[in-house]
Short mmCIF file of C-alpha atoms and ligand atoms in Angstrom, two decimals:
data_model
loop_
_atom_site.label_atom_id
_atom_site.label_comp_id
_atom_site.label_asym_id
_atom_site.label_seq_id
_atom_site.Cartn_x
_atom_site.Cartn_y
_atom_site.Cartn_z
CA UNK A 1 138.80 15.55 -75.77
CA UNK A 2 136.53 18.15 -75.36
CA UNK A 3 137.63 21.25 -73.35
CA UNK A 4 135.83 22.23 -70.17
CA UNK A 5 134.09 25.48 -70.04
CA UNK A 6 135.49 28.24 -68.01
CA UNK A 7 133.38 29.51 -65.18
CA UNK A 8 132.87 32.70 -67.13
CA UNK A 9 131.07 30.59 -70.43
CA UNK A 10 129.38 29.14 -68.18
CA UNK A 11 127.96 32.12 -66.55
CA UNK A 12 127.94 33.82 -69.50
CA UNK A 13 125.19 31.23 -70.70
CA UNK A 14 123.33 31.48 -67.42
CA UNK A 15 122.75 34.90 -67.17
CA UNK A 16 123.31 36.75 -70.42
CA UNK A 17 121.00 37.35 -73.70
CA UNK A 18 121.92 35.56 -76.54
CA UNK A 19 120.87 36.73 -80.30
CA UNK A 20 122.17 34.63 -82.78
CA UNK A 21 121.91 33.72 -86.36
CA UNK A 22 119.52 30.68 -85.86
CA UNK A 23 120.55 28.97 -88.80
CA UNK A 24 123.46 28.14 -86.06
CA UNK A 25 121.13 26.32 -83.45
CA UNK A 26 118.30 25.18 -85.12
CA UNK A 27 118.10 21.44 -86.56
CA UNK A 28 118.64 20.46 -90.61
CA UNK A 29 115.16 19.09 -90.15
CA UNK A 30 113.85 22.45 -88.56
CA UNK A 31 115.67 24.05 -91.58
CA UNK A 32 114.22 21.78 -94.25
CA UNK A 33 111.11 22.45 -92.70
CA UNK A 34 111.34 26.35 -93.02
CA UNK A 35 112.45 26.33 -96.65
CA UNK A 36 109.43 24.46 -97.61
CA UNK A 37 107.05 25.87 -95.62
CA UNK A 38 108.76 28.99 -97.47
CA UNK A 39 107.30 27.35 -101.23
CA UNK A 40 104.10 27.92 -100.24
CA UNK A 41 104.76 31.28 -99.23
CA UNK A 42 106.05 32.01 -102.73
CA UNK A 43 103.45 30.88 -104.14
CA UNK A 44 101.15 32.67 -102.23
CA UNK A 45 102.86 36.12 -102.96
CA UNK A 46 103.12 35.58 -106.68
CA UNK A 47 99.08 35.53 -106.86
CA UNK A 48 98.35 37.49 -103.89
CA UNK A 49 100.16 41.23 -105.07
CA UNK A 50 96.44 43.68 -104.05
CA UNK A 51 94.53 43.09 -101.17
CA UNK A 52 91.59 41.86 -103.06
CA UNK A 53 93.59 39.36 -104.54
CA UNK A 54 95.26 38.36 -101.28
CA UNK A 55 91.55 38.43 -99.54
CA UNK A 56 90.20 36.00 -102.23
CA UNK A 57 93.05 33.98 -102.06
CA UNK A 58 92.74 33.09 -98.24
CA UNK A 59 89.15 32.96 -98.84
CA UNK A 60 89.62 29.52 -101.27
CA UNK A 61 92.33 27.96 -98.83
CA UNK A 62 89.51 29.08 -96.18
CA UNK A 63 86.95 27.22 -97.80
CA UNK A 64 89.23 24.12 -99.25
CA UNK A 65 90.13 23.74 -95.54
CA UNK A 66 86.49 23.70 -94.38
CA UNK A 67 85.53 27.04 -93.06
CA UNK A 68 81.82 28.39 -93.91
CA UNK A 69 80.87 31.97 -94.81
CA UNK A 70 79.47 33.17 -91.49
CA UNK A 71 76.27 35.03 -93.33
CA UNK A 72 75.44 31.30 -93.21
CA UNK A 73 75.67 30.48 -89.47
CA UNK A 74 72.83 30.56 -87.21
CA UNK A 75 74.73 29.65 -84.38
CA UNK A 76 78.00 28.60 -83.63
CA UNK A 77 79.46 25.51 -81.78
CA UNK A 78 83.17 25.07 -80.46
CA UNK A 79 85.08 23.39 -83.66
CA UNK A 80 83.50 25.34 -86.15
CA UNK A 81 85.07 27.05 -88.50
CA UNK A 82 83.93 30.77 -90.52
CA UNK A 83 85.05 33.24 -91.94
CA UNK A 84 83.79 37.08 -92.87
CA UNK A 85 84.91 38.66 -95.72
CA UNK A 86 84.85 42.13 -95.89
CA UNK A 87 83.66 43.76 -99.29
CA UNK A 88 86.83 41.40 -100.89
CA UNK A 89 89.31 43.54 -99.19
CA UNK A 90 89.92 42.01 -95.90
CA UNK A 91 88.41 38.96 -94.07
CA UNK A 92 88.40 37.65 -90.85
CA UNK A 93 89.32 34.02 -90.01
CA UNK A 94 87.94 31.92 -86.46
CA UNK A 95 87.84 28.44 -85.03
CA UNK A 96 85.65 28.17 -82.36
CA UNK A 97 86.90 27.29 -79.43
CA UNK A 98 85.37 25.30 -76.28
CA UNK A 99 85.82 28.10 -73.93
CA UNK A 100 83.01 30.24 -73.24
CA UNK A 101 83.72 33.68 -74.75
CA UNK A 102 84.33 35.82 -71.37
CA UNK A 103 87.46 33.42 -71.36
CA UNK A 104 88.55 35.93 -74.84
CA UNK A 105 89.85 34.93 -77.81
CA UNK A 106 93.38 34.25 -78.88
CA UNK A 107 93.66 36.54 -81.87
CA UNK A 108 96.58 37.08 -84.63
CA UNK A 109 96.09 40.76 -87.11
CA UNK A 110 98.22 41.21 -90.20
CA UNK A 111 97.47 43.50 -93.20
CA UNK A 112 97.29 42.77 -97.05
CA UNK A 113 97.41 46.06 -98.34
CA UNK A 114 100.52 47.04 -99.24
CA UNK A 115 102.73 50.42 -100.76
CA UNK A 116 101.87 51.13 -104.17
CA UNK A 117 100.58 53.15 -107.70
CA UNK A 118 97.05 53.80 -107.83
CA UNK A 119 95.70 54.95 -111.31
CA UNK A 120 94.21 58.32 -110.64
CA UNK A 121 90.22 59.01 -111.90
CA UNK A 122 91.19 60.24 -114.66
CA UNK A 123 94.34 58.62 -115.38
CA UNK A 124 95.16 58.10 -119.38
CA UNK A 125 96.60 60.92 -121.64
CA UNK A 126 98.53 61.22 -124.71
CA UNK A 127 101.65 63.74 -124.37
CA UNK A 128 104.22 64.39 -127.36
CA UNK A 129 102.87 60.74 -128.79
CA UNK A 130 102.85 58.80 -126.17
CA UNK A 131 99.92 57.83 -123.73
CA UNK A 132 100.60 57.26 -120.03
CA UNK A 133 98.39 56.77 -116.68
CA UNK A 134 97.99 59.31 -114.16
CA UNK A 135 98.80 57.54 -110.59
CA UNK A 136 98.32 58.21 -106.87
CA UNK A 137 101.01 56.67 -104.72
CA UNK A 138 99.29 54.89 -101.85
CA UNK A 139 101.42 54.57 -98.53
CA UNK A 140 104.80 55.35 -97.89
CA UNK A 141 107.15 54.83 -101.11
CA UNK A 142 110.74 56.28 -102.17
CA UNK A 143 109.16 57.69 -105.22
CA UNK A 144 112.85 57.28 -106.70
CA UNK A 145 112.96 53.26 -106.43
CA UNK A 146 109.30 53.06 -108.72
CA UNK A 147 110.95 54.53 -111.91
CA UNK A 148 112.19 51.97 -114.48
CA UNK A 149 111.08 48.89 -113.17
CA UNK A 150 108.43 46.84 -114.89
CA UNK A 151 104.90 47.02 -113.53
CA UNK A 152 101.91 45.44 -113.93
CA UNK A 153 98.37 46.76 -113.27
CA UNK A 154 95.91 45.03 -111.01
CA UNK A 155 92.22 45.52 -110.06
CA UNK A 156 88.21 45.81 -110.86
CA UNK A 157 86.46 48.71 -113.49
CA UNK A 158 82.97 48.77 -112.84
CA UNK A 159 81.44 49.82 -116.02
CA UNK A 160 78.12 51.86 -117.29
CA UNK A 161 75.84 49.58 -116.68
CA UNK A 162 77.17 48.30 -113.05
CA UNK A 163 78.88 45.22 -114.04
CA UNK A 164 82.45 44.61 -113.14
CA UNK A 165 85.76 43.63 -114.80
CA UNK A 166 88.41 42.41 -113.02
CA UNK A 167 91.98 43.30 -114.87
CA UNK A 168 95.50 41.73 -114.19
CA UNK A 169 97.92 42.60 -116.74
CA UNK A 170 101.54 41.98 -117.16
CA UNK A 171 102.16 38.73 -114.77
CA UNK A 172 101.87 36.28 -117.15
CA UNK A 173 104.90 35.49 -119.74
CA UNK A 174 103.09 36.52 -122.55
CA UNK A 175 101.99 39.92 -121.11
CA UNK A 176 103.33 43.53 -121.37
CA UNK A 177 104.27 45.45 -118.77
CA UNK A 178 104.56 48.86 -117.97
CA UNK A 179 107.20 51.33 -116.84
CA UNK A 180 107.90 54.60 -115.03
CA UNK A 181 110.56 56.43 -116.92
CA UNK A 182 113.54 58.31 -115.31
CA UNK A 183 115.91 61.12 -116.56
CA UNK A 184 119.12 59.74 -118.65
CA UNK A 185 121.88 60.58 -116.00
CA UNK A 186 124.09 62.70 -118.86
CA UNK A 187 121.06 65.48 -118.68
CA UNK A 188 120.64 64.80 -114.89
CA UNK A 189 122.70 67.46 -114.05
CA UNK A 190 119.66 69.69 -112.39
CA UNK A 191 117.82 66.63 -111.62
CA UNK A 192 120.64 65.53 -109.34
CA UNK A 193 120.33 68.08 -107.51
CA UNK A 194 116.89 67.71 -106.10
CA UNK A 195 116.85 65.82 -102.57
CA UNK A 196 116.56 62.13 -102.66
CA UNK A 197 112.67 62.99 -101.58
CA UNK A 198 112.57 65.11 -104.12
CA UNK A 199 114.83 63.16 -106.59
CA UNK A 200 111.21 62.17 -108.61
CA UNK A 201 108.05 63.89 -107.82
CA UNK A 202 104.95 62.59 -107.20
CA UNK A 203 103.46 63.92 -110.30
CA UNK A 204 106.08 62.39 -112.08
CA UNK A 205 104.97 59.16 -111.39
CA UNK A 206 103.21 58.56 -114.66
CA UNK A 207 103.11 54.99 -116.19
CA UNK A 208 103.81 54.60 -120.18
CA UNK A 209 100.81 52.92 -121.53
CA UNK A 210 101.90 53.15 -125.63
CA UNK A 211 103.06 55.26 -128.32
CA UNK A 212 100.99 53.55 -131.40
CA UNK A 213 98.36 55.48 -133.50
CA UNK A 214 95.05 54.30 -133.86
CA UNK A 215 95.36 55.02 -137.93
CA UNK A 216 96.74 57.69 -139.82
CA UNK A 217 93.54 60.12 -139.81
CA UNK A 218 94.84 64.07 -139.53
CA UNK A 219 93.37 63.77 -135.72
CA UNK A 220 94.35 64.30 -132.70
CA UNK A 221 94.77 62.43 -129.04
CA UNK A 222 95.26 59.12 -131.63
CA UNK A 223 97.52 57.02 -129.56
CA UNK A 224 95.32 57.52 -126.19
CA UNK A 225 92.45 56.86 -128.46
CA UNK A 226 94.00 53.64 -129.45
CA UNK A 227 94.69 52.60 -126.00
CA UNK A 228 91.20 53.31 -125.22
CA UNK A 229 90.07 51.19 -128.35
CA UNK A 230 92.61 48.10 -127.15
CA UNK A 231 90.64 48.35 -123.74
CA UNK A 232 86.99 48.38 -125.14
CA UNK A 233 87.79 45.41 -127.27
CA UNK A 234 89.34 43.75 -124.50
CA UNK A 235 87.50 44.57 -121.42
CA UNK A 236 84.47 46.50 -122.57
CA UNK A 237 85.40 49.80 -120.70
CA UNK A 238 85.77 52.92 -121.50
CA UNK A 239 87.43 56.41 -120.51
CA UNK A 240 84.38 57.33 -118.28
CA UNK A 241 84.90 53.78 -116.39
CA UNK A 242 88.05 54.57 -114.64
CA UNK A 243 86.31 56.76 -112.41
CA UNK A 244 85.15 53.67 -111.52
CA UNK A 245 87.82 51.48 -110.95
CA UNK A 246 90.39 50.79 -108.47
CA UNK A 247 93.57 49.97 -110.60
CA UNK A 248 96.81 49.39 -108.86
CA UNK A 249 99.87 49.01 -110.13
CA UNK A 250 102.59 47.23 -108.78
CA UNK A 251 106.16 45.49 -109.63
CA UNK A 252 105.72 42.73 -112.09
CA UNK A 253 108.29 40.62 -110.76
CA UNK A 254 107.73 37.14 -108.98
CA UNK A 255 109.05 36.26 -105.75
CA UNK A 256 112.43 35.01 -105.77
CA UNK A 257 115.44 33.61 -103.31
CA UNK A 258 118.09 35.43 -102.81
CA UNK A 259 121.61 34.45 -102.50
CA UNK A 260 123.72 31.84 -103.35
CA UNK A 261 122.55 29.90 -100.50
CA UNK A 262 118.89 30.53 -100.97
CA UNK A 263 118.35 31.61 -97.40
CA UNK A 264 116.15 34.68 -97.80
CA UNK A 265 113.44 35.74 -100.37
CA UNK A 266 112.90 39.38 -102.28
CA UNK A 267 109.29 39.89 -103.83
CA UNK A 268 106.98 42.95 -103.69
CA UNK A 269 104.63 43.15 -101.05
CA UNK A 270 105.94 41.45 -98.10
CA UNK A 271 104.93 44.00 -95.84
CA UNK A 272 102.28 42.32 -94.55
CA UNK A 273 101.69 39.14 -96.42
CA UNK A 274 104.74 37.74 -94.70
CA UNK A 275 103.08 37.77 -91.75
CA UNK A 276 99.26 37.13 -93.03
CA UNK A 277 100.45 33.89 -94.88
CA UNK A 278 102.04 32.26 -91.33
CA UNK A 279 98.65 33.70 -89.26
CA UNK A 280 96.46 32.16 -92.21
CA UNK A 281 98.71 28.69 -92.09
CA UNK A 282 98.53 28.96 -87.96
CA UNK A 283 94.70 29.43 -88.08
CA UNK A 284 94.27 26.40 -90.79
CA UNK A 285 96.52 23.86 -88.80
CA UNK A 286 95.24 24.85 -85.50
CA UNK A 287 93.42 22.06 -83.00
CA UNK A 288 90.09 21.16 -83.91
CA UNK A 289 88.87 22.65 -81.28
CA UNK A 290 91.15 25.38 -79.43
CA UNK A 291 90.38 25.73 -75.86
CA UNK A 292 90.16 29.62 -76.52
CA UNK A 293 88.43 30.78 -80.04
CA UNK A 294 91.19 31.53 -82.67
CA UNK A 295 90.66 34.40 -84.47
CA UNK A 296 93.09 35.60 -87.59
CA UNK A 297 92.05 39.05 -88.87
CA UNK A 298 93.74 40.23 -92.03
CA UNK A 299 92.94 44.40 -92.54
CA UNK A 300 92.93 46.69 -95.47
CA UNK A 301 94.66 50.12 -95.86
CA UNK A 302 96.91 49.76 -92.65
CA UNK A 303 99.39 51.58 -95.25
CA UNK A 304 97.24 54.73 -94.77
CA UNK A 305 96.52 54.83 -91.25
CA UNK A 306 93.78 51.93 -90.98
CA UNK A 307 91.28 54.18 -92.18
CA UNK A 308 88.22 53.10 -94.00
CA UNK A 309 85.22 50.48 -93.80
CA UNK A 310 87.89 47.83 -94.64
CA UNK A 311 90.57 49.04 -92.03
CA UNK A 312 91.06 48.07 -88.72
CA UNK A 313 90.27 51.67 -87.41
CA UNK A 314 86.34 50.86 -88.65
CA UNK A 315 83.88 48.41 -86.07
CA UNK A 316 83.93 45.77 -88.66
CA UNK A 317 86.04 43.54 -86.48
CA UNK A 318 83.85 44.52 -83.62
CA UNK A 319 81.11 43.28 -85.56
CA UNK A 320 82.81 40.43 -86.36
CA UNK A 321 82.36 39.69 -82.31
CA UNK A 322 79.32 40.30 -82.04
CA UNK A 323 78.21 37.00 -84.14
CA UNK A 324 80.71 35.41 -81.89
CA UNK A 325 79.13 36.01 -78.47
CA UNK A 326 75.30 36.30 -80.12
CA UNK A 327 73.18 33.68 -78.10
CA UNK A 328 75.23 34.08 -74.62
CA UNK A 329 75.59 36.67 -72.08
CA UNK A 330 79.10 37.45 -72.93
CA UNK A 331 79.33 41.36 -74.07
CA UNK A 332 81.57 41.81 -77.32
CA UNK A 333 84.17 44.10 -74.86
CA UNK A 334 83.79 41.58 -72.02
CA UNK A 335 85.36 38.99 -74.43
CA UNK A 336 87.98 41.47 -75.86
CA UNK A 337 89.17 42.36 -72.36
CA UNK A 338 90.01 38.91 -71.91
CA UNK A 339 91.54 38.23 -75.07
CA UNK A 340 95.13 38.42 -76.23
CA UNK A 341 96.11 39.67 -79.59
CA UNK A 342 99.84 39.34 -81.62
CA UNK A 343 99.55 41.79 -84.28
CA UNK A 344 101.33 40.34 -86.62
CA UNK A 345 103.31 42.86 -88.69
CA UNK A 346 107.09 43.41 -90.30
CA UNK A 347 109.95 45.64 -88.36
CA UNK A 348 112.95 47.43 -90.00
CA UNK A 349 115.84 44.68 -90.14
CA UNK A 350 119.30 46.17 -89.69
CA UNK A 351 121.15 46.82 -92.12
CA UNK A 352 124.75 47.05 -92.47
CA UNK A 353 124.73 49.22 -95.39
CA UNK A 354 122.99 51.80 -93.64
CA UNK A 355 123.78 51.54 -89.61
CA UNK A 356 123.48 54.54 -88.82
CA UNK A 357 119.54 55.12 -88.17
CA UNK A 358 119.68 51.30 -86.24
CA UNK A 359 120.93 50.74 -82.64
CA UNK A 360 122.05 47.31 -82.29
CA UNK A 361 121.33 46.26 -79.20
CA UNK A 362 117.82 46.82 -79.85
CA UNK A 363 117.31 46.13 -83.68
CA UNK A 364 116.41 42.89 -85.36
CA UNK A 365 118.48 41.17 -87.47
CA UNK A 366 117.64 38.83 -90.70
CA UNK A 367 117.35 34.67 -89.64
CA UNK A 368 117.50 35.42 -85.91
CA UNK A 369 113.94 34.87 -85.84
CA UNK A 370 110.27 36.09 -84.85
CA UNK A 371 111.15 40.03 -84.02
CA UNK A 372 108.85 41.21 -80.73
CA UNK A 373 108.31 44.54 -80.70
CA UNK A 374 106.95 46.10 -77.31
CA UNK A 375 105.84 48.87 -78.70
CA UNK A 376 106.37 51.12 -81.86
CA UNK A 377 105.26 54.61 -82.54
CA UNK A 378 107.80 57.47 -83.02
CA UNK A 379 110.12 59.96 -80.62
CA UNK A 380 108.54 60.08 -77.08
CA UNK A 381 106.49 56.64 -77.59
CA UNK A 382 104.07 58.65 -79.65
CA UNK A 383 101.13 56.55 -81.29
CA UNK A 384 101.65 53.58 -80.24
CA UNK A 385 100.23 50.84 -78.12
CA UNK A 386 103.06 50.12 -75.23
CA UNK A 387 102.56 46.19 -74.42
CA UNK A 388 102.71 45.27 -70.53
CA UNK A 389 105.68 43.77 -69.00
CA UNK A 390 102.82 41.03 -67.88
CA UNK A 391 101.71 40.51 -71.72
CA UNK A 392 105.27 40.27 -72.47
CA UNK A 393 106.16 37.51 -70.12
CA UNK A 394 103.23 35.54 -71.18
CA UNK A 395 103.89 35.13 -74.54
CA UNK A 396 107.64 34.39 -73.88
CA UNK A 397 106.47 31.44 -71.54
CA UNK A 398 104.32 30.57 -74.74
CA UNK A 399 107.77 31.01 -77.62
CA UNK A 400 109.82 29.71 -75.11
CA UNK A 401 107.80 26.24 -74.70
CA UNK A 402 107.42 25.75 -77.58
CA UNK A 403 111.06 26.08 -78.55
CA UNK A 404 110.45 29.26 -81.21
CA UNK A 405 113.50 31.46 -81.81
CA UNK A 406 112.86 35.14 -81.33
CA UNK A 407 114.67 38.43 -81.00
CA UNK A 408 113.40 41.74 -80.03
CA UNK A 409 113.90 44.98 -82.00
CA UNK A 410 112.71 48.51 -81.64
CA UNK A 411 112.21 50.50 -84.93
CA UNK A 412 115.60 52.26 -85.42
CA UNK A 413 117.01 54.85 -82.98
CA UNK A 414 114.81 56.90 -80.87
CA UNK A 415 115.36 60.13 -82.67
CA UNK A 416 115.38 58.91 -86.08
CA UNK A 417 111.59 58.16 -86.87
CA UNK A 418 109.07 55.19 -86.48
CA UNK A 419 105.91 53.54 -87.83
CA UNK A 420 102.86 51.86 -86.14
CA UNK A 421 100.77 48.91 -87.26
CA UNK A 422 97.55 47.93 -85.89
CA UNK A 423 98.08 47.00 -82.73
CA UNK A 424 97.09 50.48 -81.22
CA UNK A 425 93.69 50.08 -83.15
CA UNK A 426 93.19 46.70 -81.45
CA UNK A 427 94.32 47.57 -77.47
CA UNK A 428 91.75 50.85 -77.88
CA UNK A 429 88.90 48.12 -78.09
CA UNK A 430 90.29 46.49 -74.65
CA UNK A 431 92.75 43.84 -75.93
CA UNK A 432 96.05 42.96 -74.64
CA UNK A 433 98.01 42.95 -77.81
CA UNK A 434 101.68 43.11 -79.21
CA UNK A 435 103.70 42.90 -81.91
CA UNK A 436 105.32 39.94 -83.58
CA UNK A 437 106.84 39.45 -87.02
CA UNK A 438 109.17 39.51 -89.40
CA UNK A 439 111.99 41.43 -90.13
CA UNK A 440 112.66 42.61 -93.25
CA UNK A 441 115.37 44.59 -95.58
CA UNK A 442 114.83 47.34 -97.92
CA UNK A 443 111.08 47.30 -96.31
CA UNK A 444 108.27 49.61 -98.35
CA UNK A 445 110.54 48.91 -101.79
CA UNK A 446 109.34 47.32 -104.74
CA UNK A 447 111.39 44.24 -104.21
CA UNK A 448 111.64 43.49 -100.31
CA UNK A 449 113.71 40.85 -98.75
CA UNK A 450 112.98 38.62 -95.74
CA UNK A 451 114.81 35.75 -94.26
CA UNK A 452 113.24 32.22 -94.42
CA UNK A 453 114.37 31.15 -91.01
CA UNK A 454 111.99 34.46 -89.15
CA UNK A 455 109.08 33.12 -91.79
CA UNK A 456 108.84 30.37 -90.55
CA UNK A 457 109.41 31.39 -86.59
CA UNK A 458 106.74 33.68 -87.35
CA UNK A 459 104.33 30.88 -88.06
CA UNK A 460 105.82 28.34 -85.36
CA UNK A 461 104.86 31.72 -82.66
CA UNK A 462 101.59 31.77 -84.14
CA UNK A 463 100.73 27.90 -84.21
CA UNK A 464 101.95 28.18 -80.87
CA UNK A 465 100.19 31.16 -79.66
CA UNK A 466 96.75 29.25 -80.88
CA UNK A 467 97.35 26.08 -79.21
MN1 MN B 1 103.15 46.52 -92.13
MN1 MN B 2 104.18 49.05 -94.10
#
């Protein structure tokens, strides 16, 4: 027989917040449904590792799933469906919905760039007989974790005469891949004294490339020269064309689950795809026609600040609204004052190896779902876009409705640091916006690790938030 339940439990229950592992009350259908929703998020990763790749990606499932370039829109009608792409580095996705624009838009933002090696301008030299690349580290990276770890290179050279090679080297099983080396630890001795910061150097960051001769001539520079020769015969380029490239280079390895009981997933680059996938698969599976115009914006280089003509810091979204509203007498920042926005981007999960820089009470934890964050920034609240308690309460009557699991987490202790994301970029143009996403471990590593259950609650909040 069943015990009754003290007054306390059931007061407890009543009145006090619960944050809970939901593999513990969520269904073995909801659960099936997470891990294979999670496939297709594998197999999104493994092919989208740059943002170009990840932009032309979502462009194809765009397309397959009926959405038109909007260059090729006169006008617009609720139900239809464009996108913009944005010089192949970001792209912008919207149903149209049968509201009239000065009801706003419901609007999801991730990012597709992602930490990583650029090849400098001038990257390739030959040192004591072997040639290496030159790189640039893009975002925020422990330069320490990028040394010995197989890479693979990834991007466009525009040669001489102005056409353009696209290069991917080192993901398929036949490939080669590349390394960073580090110091053998028996003549680490001064090495290990440097500061983990310090520990390797950003001009230490250079990627071996070869050690072969090109022949046996009594010449110099001959195994750079036979790299370069490999390349021309291969791709056409040469030395002078990697000032005109973008070349990234990032870990080779393909997504994978982790642990015995397959409940999470490590791969490179799941700060932000992990969030862009679920907005993409929201947008795609939303109603035919949404009362309120969806909108799915996925940015460039939010890992330097949003800057650029393909970050969210540039008018291109604004742009993007002005198609939108063309034809009635909405203004582009009437309709952004009405809309609502869930920037959709990762938070630090805590971790019990390190607890120290995490308070509990207010972190997020791996499978406990969608993580809310009011606000990030640093310190004092600095840099950051603080959501309203109103905004706040509106999307919890949406999660809530809907039956999605959610926690909310701050990013570590007060003192102890911080990030932002795009959300401040996107309440300076009028919007009410916050953040949602998932948390993950190890986060700005070369092999990152999320939990399947907050994947998946990620994309149930967004499906949810568009309905
Ligand atoms: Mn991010
Ligand atoms: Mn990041």
């Amino acid at each position: 027989m069943a015990k009754e339940k003290s007054a306390s439990s059931i007061l407890k229950e009543k009145l006090m917040m619960k944050n809970e592992n939901i593999f513990k009350n969520t269904t073995l259908k909801q659960q099936k449904d997470a891990l294979d929703f999670c496939e297709g998020y594998k197999k999104f990763l493994a092919v989208a590792k740059t943002e170009r790749e990840a932009c032309e990606t979502v462009e194809k499932l765009a397309i397959d799933a009926g959405f038109v370039n909007v260059e090729k829109k006169k006008t617009l009608k609720p139900g239809d469906r464009i996108y913009l792409n944005n010089r192949g580095k970001a792209i912008i996705l919207a149903v149209i919905g049968s509201d009239s624009p000065a009801e706003g838009f419901r609007i999801s933002a991730a990012h597709i760039d992602s930490p990583r090696l650029d090849l400098k301008p001038n990257p390739l030299y030959e040192d004591s007989e072997m040639a290496y690349f030159k790189t640039h580290y893009y975002g925020g990276i422990k330069k320490y974790q990028w040394t010995s770890i197989p890479l693979a290179l990834h991007g466009v050279v525009i040669r001489g005469d102005g056409s353009k090679v696209n290069i991917c080297i080192g993901e398929d099983e036949g490939d080669p891949v590349f390394v960073i080396n580090d110091l053998l630890p028996h003549l680490a001795k001064e090495q290990s004294k440097r500061t983990l910061s310090e520990g390797i150097q950003g001009e230490e960051l250079n990627i071996l490339v070869g050690s072969r001769p090109f022949n046996n001539d009594p010449d110099s520079d001959l195994i750079k020269l036979n790299i370069l020769n490999i390349l021309y015969e291969k791709y056409g380029i040469t030395e002078n064309d990697f000032i005109t490239a973008e070349l990234e280079a990032v870990p080779a390895f393909a997504p994978k689950d982790i642990g015995f009981d397959r409940s999470m997933i490590g791969a490179y680059g799941h700060d932000d795809r992990v969030c862009a996938y679920p907005a993409v698969a929201a947008t795609l599976n939303c109603a035919k026609v949404p009362k309120k115009t969806v909108i799915t914006i996925l940015a460039d280089k939010e890992e330097i600040g949003s800057e650029g003509n393909t970050g969210l810091h540039s008018v291109f979204f604004k742009h993007f609204v002005e198609r939108l509203v063309k034809g009635t007498n909405v203004s582009v920042l009437d309709a952004l004052s009405k809309s609502m926005c869930l920037s959709a981007d990762v938070s630090g999960a805590y971790d019990p190896n390190f607890p120290e820089p995490f308070e509990r009470r207010n972190t997020c934890f791996v499978n406990h779902g969608a993580v809310i964050m009011k606000y990030t920034g640093a310190r004092g609240k600095g840099d950051t876009s603080d959501a309203s308690a109103e905004l706040m309460g509106e999307i919890r009557q949406i999660l809530d409705s809907n039956k999605v699991k959610w926690q909310v987490g701050e990013l570590g202790k007060v003192d102890f640091g911080g990030g932002g994301t795009v959300a401040k970029e996107l309440a300076a143009l009028g919007i009410d916006v916050v953040d949602l996403g998932v948390p993950v471990l190890s986060m700005h590593s070369p092999f990152e690790v999320v939990g399947k259950m907050d994947v998946y609650m990620t994309y149930l909040a967004l499906k949810a938030f568009f309905k």
